[in-house]
CSV table of C-alpha atoms in Angstrom, one decimal:
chain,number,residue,atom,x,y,z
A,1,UNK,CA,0.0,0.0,0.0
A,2,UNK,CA,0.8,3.3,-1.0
A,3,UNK,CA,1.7,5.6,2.1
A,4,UNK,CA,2.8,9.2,1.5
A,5,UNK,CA,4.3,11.7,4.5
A,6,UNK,CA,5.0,15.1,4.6
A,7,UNK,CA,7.2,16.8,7.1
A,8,UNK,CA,6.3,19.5,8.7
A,9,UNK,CA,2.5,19.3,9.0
A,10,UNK,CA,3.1,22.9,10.6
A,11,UNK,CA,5.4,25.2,10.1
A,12,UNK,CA,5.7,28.9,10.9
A,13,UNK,CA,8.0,30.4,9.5
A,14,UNK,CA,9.5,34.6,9.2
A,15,UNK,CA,9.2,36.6,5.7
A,16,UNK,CA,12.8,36.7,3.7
A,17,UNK,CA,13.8,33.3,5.5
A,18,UNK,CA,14.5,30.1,3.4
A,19,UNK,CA,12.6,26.7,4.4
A,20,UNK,CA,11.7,23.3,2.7
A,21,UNK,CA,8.9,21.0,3.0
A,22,UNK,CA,9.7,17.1,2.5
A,23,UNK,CA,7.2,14.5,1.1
A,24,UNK,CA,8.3,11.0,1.6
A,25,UNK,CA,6.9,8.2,0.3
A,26,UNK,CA,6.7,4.5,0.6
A,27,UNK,CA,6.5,2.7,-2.7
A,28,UNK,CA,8.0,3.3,-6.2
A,29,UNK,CA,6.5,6.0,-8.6
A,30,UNK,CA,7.7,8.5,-11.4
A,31,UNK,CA,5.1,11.0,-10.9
A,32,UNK,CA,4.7,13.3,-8.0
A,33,UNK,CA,2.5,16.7,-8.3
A,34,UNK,CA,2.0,19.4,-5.6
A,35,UNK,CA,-0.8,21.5,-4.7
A,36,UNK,CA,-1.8,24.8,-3.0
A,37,UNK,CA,-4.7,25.2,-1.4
A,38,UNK,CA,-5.4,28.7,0.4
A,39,UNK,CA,-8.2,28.7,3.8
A,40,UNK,CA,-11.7,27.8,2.3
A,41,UNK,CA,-10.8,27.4,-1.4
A,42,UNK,CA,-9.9,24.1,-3.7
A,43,UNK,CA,-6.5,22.6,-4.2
A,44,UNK,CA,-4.4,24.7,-7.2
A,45,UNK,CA,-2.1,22.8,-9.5
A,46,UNK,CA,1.5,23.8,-8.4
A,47,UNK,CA,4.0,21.6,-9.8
A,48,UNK,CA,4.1,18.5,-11.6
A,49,UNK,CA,7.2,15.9,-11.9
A,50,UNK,CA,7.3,13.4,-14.2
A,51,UNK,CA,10.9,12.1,-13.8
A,52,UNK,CA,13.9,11.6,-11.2
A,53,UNK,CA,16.0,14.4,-11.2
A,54,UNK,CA,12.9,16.8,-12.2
A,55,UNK,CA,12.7,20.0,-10.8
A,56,UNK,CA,10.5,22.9,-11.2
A,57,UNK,CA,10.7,26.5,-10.0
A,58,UNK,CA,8.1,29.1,-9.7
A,59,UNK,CA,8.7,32.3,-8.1
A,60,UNK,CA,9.6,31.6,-4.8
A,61,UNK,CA,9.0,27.9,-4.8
A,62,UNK,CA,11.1,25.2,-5.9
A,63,UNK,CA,9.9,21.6,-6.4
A,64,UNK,CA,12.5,18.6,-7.0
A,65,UNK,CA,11.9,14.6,-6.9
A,66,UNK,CA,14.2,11.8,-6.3
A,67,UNK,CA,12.6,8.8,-7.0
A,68,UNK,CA,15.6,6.9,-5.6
A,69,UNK,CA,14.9,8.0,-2.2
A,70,UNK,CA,11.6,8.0,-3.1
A,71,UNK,CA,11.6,11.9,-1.6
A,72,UNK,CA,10.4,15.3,-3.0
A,73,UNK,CA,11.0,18.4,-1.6
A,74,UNK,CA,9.3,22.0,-1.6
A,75,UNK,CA,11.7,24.7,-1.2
A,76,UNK,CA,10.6,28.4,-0.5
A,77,UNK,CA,13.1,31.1,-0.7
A,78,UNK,CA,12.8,34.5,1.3
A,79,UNK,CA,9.3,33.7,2.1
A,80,UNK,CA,6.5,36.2,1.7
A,81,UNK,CA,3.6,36.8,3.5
A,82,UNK,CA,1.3,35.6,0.3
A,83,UNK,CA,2.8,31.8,0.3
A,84,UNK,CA,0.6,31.5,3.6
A,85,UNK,CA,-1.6,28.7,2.5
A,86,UNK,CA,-1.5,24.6,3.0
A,87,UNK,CA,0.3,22.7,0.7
A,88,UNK,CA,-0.3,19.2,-0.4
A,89,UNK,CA,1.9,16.4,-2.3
A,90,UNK,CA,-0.1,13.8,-4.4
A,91,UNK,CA,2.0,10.4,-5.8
A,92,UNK,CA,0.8,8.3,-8.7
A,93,UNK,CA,0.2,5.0,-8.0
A,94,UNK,CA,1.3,2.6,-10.3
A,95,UNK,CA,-1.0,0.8,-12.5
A,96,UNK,CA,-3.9,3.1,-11.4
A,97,UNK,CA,-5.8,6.0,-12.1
A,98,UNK,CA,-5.6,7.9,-8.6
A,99,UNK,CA,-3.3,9.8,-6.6
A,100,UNK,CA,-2.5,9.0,-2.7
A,101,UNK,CA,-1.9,12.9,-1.0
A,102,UNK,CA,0.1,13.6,1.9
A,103,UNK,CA,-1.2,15.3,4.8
A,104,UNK,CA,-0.9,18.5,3.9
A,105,UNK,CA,1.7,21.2,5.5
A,106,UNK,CA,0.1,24.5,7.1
A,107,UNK,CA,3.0,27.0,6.2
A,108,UNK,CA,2.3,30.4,7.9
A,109,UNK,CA,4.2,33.1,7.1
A,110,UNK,CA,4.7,35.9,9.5
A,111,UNK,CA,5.7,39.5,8.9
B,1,UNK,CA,-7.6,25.6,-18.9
B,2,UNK,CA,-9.4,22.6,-17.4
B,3,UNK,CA,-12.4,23.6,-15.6
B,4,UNK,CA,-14.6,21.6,-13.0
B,5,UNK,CA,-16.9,23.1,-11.4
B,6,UNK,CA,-19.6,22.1,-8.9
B,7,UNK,CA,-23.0,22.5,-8.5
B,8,UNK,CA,-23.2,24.3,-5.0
B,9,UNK,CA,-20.6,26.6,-3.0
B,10,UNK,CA,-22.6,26.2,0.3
B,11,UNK,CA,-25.3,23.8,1.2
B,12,UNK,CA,-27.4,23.2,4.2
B,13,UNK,CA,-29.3,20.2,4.6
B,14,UNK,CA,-31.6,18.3,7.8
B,15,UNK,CA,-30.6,14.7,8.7
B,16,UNK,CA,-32.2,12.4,6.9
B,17,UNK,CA,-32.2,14.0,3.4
B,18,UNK,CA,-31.5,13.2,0.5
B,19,UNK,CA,-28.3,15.2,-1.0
B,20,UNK,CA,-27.5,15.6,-4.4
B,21,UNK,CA,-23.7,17.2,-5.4
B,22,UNK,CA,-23.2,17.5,-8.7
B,23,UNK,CA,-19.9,18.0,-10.7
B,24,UNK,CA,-19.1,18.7,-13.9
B,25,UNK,CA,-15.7,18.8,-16.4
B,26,UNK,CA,-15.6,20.1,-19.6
B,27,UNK,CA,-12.1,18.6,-20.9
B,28,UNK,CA,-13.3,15.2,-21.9
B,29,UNK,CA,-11.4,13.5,-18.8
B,30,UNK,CA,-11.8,9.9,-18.3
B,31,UNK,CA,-11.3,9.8,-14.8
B,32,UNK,CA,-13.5,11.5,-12.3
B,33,UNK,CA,-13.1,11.9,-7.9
B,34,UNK,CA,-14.9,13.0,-5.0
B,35,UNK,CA,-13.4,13.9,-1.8
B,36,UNK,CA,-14.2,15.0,1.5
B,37,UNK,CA,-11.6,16.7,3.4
B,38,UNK,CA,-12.1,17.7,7.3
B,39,UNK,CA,-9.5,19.8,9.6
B,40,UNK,CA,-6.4,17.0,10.5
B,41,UNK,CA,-7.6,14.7,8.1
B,42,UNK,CA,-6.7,15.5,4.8
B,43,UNK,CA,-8.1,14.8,1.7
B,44,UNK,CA,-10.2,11.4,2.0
B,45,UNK,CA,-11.4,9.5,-1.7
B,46,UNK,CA,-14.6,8.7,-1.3
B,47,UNK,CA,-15.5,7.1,-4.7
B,48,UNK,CA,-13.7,7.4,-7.9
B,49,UNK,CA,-14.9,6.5,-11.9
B,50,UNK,CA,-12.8,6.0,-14.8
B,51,UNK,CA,-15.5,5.2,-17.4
B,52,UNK,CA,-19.3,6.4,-18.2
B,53,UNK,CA,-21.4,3.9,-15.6
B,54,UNK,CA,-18.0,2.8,-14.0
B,55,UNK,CA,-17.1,3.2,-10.6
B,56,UNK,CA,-14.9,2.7,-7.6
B,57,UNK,CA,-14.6,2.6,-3.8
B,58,UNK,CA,-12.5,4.7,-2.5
B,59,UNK,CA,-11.3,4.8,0.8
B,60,UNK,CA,-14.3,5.4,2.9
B,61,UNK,CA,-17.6,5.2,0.8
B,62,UNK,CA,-19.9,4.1,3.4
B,63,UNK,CA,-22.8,6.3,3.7
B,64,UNK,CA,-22.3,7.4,-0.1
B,65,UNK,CA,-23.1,6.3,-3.4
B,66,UNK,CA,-22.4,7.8,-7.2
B,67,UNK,CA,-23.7,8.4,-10.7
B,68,UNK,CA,-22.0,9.0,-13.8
B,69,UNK,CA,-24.5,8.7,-16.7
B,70,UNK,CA,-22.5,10.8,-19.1
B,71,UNK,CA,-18.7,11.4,-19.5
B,72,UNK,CA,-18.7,15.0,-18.1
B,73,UNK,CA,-20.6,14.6,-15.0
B,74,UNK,CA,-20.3,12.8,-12.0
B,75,UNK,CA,-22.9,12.9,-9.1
B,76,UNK,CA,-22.0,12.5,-5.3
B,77,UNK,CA,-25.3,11.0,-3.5
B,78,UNK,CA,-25.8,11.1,0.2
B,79,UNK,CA,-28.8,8.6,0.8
B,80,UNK,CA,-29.6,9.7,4.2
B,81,UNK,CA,-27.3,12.4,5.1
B,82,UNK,CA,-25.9,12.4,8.8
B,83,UNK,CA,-24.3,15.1,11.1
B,84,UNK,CA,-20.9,13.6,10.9
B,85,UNK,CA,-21.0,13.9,6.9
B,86,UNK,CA,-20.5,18.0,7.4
B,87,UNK,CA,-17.3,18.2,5.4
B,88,UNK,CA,-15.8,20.3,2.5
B,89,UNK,CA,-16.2,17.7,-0.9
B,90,UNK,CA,-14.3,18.1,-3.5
B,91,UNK,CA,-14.6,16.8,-7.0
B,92,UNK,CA,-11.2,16.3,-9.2
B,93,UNK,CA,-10.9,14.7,-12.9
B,94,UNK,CA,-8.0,13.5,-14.5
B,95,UNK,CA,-7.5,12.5,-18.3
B,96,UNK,CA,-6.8,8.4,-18.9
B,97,UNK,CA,-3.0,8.6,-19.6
B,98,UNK,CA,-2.0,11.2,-17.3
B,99,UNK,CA,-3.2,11.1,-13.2
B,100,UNK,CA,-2.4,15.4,-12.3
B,101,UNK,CA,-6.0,15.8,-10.7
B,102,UNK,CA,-8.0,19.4,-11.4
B,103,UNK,CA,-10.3,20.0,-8.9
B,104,UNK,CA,-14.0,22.1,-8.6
B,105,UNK,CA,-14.3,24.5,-6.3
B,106,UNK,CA,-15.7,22.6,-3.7
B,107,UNK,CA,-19.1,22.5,-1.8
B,108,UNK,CA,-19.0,23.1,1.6
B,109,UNK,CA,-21.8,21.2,3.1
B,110,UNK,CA,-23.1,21.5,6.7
B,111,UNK,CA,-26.0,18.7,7.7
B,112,UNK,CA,-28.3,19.6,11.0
């Protein structure tokens, strides 16, 4: 069975400061997508990696897979206020046509 | 762009109704979710299709059944909805050969 983990499920963090947001994951897969979901709204398409190795940047946010170590991570870089919001990690399971998510990480982002 | 949408942002219902949520995609997906998500739980598949009249269990269906009688739309019933089915649901389709899930709106529906 497909289990997927992210790390923090909180985090808190100052404007301008760096962090990164880890999503583990137990079984193989090539194909990990992240989401954004802001307080009472749907999950947003952030990110999608199709490959070890792949990574994707967008503004602030920087999304890489290793498929090896079966790990993706979310980096943030000099955080603004406006990247407040709960993101989500989503792995392809093999052979089927749904995702298993993570938990979800609550990033806050404080002036 | 891919758009789902649903058929309600806010519903209110009494225990013991019958609840209709309706969703809808207009990019010719094959695959089609719903979800319900609830604070420190995450996102929790409920049922999933992959075909017109197909249809899967997802993770925790009980109290929940589904429709899809044509490609675009896929129907979330509760059958007798319940106090502890107050949740945000959220629909998501997907194409056959690739699985990144787009996602409605969401209803946000509150049983007394």
């Amino acid at each position: 069975e497909l289990k997927v983990e992210q790390n923090p499920l909180f985090l808190s963090m100052q404007e301008g400061k760096n962090y990164t947001i880890y999503c583990n994951y137990s079984t193989t897969s090539d194909r990990l997508y992240w989401y954004r979901q802001d307080p009472g709204k749907s999950l947003e398409s952030l990110f999608v990696l199709l490959s070890n190795g792949a990574v994707k940047q967008e503004g602030r946010l920087m999304a890489s897979l290793d498929t090896k170590a079966r790990l993706s991570t979310l980096h943030i870089t000099a955080a603004v206020h406006d990247l407040s919001a709960t993101y989500f990690c989503a792995v392809d399971m093999k052979g089927a046509q749904k995702l298993v998510f993570g938990q979800g990480t609550r990033l806050t982002i404080n002036p | 762009d891919v758009k789902v949408t649903q058929s309600s942002r806010y519903l209110v219902k009494r225990t013991g109704e019958k609840v209709f949520l309706e969703c809808v995609q207009d990019m010719d997906h094959e695959n089609m979710f719903w979800y319900r998500q609830d604070p420190g739980l995450g996102l929790r598949l409920i049922y999933f299709s992959y075909d017109v009249k197909m249809k899967e269990k997802g993770d925790i269906p009980e109290g929940y059944s589904v429709s899809r009688e044509k490609k675009e739309r896929f129907s979330l019933i509760l059958e007798s909805a319940s106090t502890n089915q107050t949740s945000m649901y959220l629909c998501a389709s997907s194409s056959g050969s690739f699985n990144e899930q787009f996602f409605g709106p969401g209803t946000r529906l509150t049983v007394l």
